[in-house]
PDB file of C-alpha atoms in Angstrom:
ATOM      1  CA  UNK T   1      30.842  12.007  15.153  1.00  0.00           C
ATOM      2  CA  UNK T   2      30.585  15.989  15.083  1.00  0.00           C
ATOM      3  CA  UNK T   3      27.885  17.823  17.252  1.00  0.00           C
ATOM      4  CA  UNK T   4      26.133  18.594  13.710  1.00  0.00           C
ATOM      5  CA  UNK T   5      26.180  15.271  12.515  1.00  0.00           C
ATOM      6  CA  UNK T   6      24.760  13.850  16.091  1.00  0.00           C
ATOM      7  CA  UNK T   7      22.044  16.267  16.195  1.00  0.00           C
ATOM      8  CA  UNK T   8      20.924  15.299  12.464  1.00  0.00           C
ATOM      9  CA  UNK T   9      20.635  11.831  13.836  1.00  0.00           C
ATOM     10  CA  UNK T  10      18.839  12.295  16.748  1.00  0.00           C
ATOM     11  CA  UNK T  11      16.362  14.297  14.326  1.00  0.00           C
ATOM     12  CA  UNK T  12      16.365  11.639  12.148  1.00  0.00           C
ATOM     13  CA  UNK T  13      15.772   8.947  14.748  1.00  0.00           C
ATOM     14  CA  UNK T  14      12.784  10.869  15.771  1.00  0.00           C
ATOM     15  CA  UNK T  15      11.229  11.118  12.217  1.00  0.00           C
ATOM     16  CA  UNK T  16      11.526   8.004  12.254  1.00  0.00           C
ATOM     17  CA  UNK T  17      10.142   7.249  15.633  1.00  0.00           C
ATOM     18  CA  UNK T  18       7.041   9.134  14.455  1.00  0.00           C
ATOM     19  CA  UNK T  19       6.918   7.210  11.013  1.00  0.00           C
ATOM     20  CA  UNK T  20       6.628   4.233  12.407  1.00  0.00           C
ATOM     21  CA  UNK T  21       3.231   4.964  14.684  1.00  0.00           C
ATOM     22  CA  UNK T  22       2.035   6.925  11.884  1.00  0.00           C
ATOM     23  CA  UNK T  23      -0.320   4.174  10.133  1.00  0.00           C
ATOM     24  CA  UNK T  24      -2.507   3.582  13.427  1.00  0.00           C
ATOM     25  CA  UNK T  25      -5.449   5.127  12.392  1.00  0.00           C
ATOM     26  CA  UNK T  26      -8.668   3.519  12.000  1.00  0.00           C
ATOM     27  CA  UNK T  27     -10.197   2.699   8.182  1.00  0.00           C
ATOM     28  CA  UNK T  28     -14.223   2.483   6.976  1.00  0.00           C
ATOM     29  CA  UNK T  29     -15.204  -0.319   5.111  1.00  0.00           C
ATOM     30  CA  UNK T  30     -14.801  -1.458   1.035  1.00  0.00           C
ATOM     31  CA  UNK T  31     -18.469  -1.148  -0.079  1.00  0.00           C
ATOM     32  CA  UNK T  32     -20.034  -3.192  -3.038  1.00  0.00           C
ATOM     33  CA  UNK T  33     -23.051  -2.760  -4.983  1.00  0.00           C
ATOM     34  CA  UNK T  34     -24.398  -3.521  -8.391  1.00  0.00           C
ATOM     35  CA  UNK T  35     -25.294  -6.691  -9.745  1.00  0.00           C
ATOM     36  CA  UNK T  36     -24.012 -10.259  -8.048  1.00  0.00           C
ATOM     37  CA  UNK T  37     -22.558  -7.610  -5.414  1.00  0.00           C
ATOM     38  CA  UNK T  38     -23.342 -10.214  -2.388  1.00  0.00           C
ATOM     39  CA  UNK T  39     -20.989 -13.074  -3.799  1.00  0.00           C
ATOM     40  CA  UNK T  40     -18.617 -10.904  -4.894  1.00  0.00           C
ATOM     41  CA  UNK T  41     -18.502  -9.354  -0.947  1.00  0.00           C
ATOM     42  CA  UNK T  42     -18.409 -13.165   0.382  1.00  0.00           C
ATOM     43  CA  UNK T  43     -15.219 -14.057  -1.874  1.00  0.00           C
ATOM     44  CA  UNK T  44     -13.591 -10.618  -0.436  1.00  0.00           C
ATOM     45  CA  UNK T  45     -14.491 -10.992   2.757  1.00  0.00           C
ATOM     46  CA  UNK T  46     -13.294 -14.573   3.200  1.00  0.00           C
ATOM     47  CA  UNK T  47     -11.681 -14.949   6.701  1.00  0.00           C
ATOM     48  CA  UNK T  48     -12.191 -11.074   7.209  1.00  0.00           C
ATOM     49  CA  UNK T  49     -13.432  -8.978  10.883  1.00  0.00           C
ATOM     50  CA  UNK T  50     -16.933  -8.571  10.692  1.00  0.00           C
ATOM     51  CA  UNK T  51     -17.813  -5.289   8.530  1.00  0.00           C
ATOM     52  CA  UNK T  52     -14.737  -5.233   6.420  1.00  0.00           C
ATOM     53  CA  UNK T  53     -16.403  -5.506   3.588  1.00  0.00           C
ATOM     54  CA  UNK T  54     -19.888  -4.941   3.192  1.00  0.00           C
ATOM     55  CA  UNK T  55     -22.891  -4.343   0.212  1.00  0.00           C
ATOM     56  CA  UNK T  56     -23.620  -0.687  -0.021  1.00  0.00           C
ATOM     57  CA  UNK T  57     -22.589   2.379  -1.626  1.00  0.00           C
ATOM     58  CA  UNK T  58     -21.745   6.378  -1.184  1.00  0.00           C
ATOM     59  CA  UNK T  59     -25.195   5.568   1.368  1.00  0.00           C
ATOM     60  CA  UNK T  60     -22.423   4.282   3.982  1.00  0.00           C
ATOM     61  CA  UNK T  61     -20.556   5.732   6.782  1.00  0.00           C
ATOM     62  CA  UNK T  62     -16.827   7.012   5.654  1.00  0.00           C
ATOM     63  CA  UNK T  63     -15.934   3.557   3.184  1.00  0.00           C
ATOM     64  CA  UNK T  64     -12.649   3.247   2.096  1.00  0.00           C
ATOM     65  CA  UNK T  65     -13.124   2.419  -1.028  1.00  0.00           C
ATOM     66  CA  UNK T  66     -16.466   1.496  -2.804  1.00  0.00           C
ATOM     67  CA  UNK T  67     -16.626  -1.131  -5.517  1.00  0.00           C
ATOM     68  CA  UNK T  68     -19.384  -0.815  -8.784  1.00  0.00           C
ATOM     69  CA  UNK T  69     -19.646  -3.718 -10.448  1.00  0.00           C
ATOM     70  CA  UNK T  70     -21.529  -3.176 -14.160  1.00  0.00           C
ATOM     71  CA  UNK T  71     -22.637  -4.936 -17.026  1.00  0.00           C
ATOM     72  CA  UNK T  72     -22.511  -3.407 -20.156  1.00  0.00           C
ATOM     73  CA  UNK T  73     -22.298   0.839 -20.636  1.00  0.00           C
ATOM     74  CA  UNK T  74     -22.491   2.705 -17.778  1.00  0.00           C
ATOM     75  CA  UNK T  75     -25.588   3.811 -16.537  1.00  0.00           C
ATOM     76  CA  UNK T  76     -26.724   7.347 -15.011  1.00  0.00           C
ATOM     77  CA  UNK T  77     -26.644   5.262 -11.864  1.00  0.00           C
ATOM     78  CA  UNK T  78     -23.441   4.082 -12.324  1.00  0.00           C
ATOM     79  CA  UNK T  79     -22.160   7.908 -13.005  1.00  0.00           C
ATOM     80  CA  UNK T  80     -23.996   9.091 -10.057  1.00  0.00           C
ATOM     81  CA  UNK T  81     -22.286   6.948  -7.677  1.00  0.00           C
ATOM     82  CA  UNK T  82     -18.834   7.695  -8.631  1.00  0.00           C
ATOM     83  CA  UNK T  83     -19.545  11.754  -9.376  1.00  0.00           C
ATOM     84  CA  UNK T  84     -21.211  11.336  -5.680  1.00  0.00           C
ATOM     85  CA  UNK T  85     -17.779   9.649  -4.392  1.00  0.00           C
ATOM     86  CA  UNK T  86     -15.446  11.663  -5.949  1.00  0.00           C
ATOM     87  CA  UNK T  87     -17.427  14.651  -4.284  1.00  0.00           C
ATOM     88  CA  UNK T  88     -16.341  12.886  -0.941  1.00  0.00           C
ATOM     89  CA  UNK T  89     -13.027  12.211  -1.957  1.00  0.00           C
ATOM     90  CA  UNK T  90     -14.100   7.919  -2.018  1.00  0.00           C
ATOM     91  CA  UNK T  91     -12.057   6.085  -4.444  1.00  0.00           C
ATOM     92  CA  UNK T  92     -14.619   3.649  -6.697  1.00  0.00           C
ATOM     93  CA  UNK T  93     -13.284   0.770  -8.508  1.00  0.00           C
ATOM     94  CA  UNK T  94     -15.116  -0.825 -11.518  1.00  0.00           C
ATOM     95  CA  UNK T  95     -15.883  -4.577 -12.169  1.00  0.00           C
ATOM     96  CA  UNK T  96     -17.191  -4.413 -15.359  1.00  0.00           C
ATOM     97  CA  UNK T  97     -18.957  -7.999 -16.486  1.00  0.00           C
ATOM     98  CA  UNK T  98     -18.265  -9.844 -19.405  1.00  0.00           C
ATOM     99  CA  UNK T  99     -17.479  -6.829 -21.430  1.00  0.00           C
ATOM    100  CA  UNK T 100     -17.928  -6.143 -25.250  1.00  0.00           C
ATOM    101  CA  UNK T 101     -16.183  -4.561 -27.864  1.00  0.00           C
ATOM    102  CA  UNK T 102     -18.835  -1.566 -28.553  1.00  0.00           C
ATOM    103  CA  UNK T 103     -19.437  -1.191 -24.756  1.00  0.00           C
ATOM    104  CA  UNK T 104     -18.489   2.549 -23.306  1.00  0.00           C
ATOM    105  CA  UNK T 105     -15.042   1.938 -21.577  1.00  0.00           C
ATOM    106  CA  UNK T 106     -15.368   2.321 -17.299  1.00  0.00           C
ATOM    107  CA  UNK T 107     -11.788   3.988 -17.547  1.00  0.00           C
ATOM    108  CA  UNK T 108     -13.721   7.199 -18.554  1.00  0.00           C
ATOM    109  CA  UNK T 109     -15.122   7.256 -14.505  1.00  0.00           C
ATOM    110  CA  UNK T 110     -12.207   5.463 -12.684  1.00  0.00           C
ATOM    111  CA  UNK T 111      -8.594   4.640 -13.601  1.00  0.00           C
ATOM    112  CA  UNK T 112      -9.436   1.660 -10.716  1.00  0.00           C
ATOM    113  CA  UNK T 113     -10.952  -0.786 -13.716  1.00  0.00           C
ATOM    114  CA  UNK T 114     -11.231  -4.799 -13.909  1.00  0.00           C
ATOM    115  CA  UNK T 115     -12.994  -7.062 -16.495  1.00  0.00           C
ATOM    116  CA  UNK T 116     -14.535  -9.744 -15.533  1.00  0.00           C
ATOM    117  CA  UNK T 117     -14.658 -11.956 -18.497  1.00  0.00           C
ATOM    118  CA  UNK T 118     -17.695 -14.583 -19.801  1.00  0.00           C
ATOM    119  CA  UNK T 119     -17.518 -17.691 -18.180  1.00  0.00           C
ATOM    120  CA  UNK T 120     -15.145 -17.324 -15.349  1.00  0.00           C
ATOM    121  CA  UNK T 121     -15.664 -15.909 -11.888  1.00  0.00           C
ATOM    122  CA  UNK T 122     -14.647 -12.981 -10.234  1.00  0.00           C
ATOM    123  CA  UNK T 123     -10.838 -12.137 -10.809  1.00  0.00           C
ATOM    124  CA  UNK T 124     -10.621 -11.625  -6.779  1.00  0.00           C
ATOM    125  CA  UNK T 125      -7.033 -11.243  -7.036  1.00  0.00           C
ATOM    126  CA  UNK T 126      -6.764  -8.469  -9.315  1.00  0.00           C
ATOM    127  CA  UNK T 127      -9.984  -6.783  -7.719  1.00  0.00           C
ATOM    128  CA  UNK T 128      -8.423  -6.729  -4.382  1.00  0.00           C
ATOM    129  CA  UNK T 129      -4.802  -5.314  -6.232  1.00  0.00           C
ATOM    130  CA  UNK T 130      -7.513  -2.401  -7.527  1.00  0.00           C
ATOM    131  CA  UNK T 131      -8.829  -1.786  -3.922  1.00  0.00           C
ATOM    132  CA  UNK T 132      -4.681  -1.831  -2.547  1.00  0.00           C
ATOM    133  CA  UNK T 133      -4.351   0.634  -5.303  1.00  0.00           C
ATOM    134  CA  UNK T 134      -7.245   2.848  -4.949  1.00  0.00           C
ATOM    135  CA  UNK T 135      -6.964   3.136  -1.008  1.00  0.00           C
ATOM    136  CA  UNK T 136      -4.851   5.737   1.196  1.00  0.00           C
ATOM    137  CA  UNK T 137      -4.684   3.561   3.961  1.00  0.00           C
ATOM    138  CA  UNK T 138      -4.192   0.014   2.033  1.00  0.00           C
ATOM    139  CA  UNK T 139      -2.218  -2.107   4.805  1.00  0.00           C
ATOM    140  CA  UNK T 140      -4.841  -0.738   7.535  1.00  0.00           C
ATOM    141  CA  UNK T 141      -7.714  -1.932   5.417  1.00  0.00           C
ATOM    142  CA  UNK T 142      -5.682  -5.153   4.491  1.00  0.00           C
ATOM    143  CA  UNK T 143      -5.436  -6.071   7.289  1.00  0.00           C
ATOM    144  CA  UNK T 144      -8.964  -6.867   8.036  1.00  0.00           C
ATOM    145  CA  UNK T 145      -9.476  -9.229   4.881  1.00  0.00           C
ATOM    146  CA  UNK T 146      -6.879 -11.327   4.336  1.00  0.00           C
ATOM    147  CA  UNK T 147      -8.082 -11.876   0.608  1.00  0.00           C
ATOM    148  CA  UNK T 148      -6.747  -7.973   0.080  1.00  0.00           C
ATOM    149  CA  UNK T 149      -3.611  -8.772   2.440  1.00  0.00           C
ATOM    150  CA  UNK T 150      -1.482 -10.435   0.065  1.00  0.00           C
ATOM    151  CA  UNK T 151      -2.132  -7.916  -2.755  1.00  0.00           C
ATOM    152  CA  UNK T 152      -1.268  -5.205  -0.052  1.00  0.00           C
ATOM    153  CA  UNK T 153       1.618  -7.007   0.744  1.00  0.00           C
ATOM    154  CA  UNK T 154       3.319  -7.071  -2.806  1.00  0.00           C
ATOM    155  CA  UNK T 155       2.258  -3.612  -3.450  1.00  0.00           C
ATOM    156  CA  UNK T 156       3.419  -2.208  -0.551  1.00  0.00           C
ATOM    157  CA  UNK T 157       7.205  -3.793  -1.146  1.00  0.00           C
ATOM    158  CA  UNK T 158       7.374  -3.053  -5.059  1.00  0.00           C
ATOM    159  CA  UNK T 159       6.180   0.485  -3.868  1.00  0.00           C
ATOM    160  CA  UNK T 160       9.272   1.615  -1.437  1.00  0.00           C
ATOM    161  CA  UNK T 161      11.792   0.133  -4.045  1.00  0.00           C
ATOM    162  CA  UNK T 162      11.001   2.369  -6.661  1.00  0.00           C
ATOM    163  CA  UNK T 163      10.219   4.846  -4.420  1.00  0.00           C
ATOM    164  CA  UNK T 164      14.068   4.278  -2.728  1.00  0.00           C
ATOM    165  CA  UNK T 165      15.665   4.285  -5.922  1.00  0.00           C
ATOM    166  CA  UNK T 166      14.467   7.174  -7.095  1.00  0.00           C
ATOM    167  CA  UNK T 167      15.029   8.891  -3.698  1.00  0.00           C
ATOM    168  CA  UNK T 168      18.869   7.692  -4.232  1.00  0.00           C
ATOM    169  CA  UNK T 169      18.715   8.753  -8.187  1.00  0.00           C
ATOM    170  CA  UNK T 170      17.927  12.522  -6.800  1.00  0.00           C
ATOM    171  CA  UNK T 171      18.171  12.559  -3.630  1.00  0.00           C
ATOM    172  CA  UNK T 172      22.396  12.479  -3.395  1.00  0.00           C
ATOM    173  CA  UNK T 173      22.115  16.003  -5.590  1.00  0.00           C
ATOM    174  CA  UNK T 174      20.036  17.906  -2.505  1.00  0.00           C
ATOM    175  CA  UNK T 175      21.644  16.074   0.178  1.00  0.00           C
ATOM    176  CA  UNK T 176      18.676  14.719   1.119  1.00  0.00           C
ATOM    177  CA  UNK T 177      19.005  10.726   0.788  1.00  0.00           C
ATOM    178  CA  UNK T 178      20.050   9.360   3.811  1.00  0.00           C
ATOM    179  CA  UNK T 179      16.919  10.955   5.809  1.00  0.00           C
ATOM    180  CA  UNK T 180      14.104  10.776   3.136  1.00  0.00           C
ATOM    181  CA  UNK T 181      15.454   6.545   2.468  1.00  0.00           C
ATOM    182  CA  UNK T 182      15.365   6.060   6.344  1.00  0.00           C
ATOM    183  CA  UNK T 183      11.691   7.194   6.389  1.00  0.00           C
ATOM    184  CA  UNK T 184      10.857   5.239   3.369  1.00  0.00           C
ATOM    185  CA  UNK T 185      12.041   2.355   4.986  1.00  0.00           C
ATOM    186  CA  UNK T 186      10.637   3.041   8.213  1.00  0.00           C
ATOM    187  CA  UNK T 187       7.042   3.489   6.465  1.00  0.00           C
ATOM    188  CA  UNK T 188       7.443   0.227   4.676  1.00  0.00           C
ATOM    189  CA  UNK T 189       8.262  -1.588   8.203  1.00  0.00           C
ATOM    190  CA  UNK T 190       5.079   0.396   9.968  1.00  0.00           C
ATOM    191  CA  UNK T 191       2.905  -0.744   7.632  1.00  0.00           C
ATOM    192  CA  UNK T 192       4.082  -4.228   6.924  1.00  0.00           C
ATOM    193  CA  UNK T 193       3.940  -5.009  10.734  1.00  0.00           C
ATOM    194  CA  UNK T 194       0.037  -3.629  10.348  1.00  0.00           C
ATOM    195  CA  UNK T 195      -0.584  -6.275   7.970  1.00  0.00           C
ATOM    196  CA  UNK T 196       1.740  -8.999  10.180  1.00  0.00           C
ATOM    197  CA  UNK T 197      -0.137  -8.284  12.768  1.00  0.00           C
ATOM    198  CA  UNK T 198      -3.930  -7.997  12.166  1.00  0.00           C
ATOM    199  CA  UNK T 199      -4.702  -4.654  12.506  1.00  0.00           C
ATOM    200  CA  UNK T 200      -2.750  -1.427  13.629  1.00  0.00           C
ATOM    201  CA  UNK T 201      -0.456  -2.787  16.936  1.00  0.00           C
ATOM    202  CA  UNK T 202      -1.059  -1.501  19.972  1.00  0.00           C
ATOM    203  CA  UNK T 203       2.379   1.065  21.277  1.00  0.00           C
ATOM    204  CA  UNK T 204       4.713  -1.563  21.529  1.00  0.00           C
ATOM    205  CA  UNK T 205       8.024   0.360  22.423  1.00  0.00           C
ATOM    206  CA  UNK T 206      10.839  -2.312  22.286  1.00  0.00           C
ATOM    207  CA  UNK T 207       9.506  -3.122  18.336  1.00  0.00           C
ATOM    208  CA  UNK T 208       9.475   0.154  17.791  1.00  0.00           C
ATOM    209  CA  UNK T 209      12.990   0.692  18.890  1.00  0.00           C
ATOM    210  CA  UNK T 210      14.380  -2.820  17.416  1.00  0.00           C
ATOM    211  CA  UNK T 211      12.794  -1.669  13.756  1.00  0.00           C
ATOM    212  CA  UNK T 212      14.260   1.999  14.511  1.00  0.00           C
ATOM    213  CA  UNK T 213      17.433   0.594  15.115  1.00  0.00           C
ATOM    214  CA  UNK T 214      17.016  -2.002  12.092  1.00  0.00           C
ATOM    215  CA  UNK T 215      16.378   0.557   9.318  1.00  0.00           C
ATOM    216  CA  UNK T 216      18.833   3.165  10.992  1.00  0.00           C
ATOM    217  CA  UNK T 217      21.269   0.000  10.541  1.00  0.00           C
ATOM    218  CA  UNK T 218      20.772  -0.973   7.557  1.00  0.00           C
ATOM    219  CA  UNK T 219      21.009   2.580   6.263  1.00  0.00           C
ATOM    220  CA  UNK T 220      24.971   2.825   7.700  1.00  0.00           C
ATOM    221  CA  UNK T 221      25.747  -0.646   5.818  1.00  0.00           C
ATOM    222  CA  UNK T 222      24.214   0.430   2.487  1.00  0.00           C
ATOM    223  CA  UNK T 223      25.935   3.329   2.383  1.00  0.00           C
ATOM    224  CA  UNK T 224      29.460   1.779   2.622  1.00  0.00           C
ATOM    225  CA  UNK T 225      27.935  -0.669  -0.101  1.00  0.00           C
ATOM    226  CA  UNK T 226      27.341   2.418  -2.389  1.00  0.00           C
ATOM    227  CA  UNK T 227      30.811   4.649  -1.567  1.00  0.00           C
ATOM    228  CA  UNK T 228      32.427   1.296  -2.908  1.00  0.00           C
ATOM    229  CA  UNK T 229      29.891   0.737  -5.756  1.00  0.00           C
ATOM    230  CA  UNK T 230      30.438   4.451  -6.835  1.00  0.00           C
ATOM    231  CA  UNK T 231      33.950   3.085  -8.412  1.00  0.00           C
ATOM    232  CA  UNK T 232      32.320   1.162 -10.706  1.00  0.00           C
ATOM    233  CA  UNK T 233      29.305   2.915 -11.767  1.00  0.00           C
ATOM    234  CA  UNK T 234      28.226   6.727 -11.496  1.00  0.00           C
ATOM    235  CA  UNK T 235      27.020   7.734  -7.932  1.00  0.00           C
ATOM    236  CA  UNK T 236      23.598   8.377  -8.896  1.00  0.00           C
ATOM    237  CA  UNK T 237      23.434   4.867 -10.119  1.00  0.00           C
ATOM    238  CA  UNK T 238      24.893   3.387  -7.573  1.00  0.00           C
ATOM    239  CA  UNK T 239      22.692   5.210  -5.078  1.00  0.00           C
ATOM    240  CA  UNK T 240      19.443   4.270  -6.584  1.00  0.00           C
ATOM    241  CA  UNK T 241      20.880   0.838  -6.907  1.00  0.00           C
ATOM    242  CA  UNK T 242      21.457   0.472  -3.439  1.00  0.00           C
ATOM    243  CA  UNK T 243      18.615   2.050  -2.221  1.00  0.00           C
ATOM    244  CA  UNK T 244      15.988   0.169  -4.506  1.00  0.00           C
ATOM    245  CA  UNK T 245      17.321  -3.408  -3.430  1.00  0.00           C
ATOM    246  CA  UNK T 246      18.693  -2.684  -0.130  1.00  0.00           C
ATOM    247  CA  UNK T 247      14.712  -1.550   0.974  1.00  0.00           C
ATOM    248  CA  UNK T 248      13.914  -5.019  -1.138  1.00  0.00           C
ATOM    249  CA  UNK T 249      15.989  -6.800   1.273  1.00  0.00           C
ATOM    250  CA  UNK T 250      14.827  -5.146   4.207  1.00  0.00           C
ATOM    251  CA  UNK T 251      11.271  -6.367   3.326  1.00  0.00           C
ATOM    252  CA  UNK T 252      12.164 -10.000   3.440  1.00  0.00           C
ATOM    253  CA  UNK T 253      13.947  -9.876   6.749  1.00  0.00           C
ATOM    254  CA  UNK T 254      11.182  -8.451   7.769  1.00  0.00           C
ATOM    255  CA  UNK T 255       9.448 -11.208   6.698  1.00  0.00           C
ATOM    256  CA  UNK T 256      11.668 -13.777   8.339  1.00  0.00           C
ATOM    257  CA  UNK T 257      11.260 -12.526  11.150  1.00  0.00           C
ATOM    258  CA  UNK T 258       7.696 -10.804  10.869  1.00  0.00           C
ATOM    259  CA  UNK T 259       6.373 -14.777  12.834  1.00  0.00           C
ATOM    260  CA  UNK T 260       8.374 -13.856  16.278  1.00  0.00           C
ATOM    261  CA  UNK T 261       6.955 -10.413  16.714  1.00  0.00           C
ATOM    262  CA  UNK T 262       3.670 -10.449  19.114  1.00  0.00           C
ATOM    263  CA  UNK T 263       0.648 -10.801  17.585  1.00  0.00           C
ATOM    264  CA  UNK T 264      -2.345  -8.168  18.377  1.00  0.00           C
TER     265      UNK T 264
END
């Protein structure tokens, strides 16, 4: 290996060191108000730390994200909430109960929208895919409710392989794929091993170093998949190929071996 291409890893072995205790930050809590808020925070906040989710609105400390449920059009109430959010920079999702045809559509305050339809319960899957959605720091926050983990979980993943694809689609042309996949990759493992492990880890140097050495691995071994895929297909399809399912695969070994790494 030249002197260049040695100092390009080290640099990119240190990105990466950095990616992966980037996600250790502390997150407020999902708030929920509006009506039937209380059952709708005990479904959420099945099995979840104390304070995870709570009832309240833009009245609490820092939330995450804050969840309006509503029945029928939007009220001035409703409006003020999420115009006193978005001031803060607080993503809101919408439940809107049993809704109507005539009814004012919630999609005019939030793009973060779920119907709740007549006669079943909340739809606490798709409520907590909303909240992974809406949140900056969605694997921190999952991993204090374990109804939002799994949503986190699946987003997360289908995230990083379109993100890696499209890094490999463009990235090849400014000679910038190899370092801005490895930190994709590292990312997904950082915040996947949140989730695995309860909470943001404590430092814990020798995982650290074995999922360094994991994505900086892989990376070698997908690019000698894509020099020989490039005879069959152009490069910049091959290269998003690769990337996309070789950060898919990365996932589940991750998640075959995600039960032997220490808990928190």
């Amino acid at each position: 290996m030249s002197a260049a291409g040695f100092r390009a890893l080290v640099g990119e072995v240190r990105s990466l060191d950095a990616t992966l205790t980037e996600d250790r930050g502390s997150v407020g809590p999902v708030g929920v108000s509006g009506m039937l808020a209380e059952q709708l925070v005990k479904e959420l906040a099945a099995g979840a730390l104390p304070g995870a989710i709570v009832v309240g609105g833009v009245e609490l400390v820092a939330p995450e994200v804050l969840v309006r449920i509503v029945a029928g059009d939007p009220t001035p109430d409703d409006e003020h909430l999420v115009g006193a959010a978005d001031a803060r920079g607080i993503p809101v999702v919408i439940v809107q109960l049993w809704p109507q045809a005539d009814w004012t559509t919630p999609f005019v305050l939030t793009p973060f929208v779920v119907e709740c339809r007549a006669g079943k319960g909340f739809p606490v899957g798709e409520i907590a895919d909303r909240i992974v959605e809406a949140a900056e720091s969605g694997a921190v926050l999952a991993s204090r409710a374990p109804v939002i983990a799994e949503a986190a979980r699946s987003g997360l993943v289908k995230s990083a392989v379109i993100r890696s694809a499209m890094i490999g689609l463009a990235g090849s042309h400014l000679g910038l794929s190899r370092p801005l996949l490895t930190l994709e990759q590292g990312r997904l493992l950082s915040r996947l091993r949140i989730l695995s492990a309860g909470g943001p880890p404590p430092e814990e140097l020798p995982v650290r170093a074995g999922g360094a050495a994991a994505v900086l691995a892989a990376g070698f071994a997908f690019r000698g998949v894509a020099r020989s895929l490039r005879t069959v297909v152009p490069a910049p399809i091959a290269h998003a190929a690769v990337a996309g399912v070789g950060t898919w695969a990365l996932a589940k070994a991750f998640e075959l071996v995600e039960s032997r790494l220490p808990a928190r």
